PDB file of C-alpha atoms in Angstrom:
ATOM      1  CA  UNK T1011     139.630 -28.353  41.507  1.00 53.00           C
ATOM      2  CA  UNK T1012     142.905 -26.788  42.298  1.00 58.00           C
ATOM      3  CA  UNK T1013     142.820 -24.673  45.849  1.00 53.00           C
ATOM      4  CA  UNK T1014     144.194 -21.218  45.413  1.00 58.00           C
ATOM      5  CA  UNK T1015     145.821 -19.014  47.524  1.00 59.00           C
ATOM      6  CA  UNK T1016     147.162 -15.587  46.855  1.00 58.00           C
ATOM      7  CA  UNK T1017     148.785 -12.771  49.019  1.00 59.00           C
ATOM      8  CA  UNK T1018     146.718  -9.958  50.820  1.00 59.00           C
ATOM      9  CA  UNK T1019     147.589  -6.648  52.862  1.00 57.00           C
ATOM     10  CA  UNK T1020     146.453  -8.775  55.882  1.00 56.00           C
ATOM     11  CA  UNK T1021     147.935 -12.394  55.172  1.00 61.00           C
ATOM     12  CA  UNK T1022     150.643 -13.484  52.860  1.00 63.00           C
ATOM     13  CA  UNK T1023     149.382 -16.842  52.021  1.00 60.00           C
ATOM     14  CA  UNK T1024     145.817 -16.399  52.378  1.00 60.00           C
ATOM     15  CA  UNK T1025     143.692 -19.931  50.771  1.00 61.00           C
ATOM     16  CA  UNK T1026     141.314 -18.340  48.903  1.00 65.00           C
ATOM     17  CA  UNK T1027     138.955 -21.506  49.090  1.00 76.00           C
ATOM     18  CA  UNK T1028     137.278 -23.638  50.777  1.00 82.00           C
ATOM     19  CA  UNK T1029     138.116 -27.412  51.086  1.00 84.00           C
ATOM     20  CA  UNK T1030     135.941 -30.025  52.190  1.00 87.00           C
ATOM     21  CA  UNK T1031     137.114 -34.058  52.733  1.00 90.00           C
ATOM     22  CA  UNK T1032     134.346 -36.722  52.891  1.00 89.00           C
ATOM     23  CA  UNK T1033     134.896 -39.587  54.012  1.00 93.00           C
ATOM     24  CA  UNK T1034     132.534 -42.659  54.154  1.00 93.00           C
ATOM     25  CA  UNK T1035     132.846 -45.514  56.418  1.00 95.00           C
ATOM     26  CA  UNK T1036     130.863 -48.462  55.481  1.00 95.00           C
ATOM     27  CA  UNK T1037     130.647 -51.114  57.870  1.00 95.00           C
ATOM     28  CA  UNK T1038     129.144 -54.643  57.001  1.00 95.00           C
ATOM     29  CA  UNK T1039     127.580 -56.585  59.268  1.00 93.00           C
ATOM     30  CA  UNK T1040     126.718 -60.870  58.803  1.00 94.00           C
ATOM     31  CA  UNK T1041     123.887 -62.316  60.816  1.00 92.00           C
ATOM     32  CA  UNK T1042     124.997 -65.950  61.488  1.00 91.00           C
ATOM     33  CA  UNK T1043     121.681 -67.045  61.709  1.00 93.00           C
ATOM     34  CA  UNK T1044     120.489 -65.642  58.648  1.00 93.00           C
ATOM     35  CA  UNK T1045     123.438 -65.675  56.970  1.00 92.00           C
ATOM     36  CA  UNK T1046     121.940 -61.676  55.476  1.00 95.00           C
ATOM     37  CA  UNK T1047     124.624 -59.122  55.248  1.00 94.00           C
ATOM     38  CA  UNK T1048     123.609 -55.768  56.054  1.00 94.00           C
ATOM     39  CA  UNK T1049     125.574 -52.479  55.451  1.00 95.00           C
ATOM     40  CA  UNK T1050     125.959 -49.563  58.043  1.00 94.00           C
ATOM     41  CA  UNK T1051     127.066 -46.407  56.593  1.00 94.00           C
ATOM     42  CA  UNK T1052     128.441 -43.163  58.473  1.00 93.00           C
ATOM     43  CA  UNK T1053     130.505 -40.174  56.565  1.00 91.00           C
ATOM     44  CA  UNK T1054     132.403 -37.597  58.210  1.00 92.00           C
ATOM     45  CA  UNK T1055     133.296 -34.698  56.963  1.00 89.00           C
ATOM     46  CA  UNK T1056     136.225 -32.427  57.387  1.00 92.00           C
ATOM     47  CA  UNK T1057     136.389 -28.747  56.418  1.00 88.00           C
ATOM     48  CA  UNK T1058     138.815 -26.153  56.172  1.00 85.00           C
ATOM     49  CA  UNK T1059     137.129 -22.800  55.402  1.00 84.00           C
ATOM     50  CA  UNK T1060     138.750 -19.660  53.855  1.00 77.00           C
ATOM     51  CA  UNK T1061     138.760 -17.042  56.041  1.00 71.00           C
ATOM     52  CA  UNK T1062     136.395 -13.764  55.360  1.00 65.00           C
ATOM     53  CA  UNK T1063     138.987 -10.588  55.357  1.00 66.00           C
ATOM     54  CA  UNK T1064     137.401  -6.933  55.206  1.00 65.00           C
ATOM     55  CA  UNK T1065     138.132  -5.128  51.379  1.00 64.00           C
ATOM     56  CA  UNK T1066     138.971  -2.099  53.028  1.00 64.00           C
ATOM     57  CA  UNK T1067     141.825  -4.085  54.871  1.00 64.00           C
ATOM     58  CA  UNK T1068     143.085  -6.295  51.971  1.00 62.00           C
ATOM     59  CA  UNK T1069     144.090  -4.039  49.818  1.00 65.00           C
ATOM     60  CA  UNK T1070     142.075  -6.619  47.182  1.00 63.00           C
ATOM     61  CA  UNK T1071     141.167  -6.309  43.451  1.00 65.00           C
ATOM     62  CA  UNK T1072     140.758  -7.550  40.480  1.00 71.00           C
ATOM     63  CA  UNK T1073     140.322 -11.337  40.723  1.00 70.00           C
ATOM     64  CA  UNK T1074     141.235 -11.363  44.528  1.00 67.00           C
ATOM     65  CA  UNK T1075     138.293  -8.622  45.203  1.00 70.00           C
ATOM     66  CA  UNK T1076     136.059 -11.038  43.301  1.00 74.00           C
ATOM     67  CA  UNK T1077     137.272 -14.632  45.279  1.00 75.00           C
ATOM     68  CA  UNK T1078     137.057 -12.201  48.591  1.00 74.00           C
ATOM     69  CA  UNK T1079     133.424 -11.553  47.925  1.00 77.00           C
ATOM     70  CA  UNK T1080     132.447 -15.348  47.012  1.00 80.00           C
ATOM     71  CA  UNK T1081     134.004 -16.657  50.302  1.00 82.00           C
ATOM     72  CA  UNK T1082     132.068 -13.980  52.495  1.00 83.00           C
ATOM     73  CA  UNK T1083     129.040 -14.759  50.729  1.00 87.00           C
ATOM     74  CA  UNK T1084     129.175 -18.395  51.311  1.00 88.00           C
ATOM     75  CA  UNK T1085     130.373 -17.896  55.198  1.00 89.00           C
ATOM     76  CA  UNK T1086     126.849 -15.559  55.208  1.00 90.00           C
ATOM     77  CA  UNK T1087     125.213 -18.572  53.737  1.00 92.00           C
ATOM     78  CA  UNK T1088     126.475 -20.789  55.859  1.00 91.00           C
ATOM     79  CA  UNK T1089     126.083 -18.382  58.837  1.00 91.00           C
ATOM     80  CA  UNK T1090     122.356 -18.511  57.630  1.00 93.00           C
ATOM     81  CA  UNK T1091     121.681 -22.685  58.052  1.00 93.00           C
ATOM     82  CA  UNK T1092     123.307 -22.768  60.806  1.00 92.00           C
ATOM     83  CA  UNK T1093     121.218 -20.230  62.145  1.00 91.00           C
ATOM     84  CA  UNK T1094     118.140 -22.060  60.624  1.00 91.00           C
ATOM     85  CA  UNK T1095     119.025 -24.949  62.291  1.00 90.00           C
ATOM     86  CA  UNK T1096     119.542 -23.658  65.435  1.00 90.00           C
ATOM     87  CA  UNK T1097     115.795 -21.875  65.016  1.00 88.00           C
ATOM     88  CA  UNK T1098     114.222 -25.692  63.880  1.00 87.00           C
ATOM     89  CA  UNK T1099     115.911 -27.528  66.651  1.00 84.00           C
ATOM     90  CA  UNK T1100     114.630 -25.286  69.596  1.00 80.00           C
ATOM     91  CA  UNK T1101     111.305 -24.740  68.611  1.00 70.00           C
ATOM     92  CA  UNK T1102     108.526 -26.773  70.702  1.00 67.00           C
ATOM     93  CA  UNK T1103     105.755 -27.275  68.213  1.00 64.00           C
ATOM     94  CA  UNK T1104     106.820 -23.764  66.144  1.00 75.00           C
ATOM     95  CA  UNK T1105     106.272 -24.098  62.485  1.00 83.00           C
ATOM     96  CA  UNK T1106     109.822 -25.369  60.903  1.00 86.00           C
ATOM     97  CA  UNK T1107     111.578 -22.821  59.137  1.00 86.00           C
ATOM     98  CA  UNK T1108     113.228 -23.842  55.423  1.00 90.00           C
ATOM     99  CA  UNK T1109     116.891 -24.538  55.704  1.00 92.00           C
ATOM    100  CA  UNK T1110     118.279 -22.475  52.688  1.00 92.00           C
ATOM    101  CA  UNK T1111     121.068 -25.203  52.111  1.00 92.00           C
ATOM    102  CA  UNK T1112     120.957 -24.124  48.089  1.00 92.00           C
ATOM    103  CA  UNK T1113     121.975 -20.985  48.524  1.00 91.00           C
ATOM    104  CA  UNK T1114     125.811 -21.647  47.972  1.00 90.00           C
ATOM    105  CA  UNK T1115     127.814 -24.387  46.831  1.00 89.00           C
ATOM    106  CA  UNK T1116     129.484 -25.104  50.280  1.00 89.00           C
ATOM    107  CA  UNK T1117     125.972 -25.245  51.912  1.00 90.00           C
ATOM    108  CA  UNK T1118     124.724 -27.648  49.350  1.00 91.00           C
ATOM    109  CA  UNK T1119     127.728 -30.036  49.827  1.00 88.00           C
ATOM    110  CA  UNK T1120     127.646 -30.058  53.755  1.00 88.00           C
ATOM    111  CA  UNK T1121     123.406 -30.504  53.903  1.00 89.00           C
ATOM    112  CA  UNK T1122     123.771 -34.071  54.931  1.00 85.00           C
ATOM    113  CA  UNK T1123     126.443 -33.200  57.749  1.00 76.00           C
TER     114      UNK T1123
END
């Protein structure tokens, strides 16, 4: 999909999206002895997020109000997992807490980061 990017009271050339680049390394390694080939796999993955801008300072409507309020709610959402996983990783024998990684699109596409 095409990144936008559109002008606000606070930044000229604000990106109005998010991007994310995976990339997956696959490594694959021959036993001589077995002659067996197995595969090791590792991804990486590099993301630029749009930045979350307050309405009252943007000056934003229309279609920018609407892409202003998508990009705060998934920064929440991602605010939230991290959070969750933060919570999951320090607990000694606490109950695990779900890890709401469905809640937005760029959650979903970073879970196995």
């Amino acid at each position: 999909k095409n990144r936008t990017g559109a002008a606000t009271n606070m930044n000229e050339t604000s990106s109005r999206a998010h991007t994310i680049f995976c990339i997956a390394f696959v490594q694959t390694v021959v036993n001589r002895e077995t002659m067996k080939a197995n595969d090791i796999r590792s991804e990486i993955s590099l993301v630029d997020l749009a930045g979350s801008e307050r309405v009252s300072r943007t000056g934003a409507s229309g279609d920018r109000l609407t892409e202003g309020g998508h990009i705060n709610k998934s920064l929440s959402a991602l605010g939230n997992v991290i959070n969750a996983l933060a919570k999951n990783g320090s607990g000694k024998g606490k109950k695990k807490i779900l890890v709401p990684y469905r809640d937005a699109v760029l959650t979903h596409l970073l879970k196995n980061s």
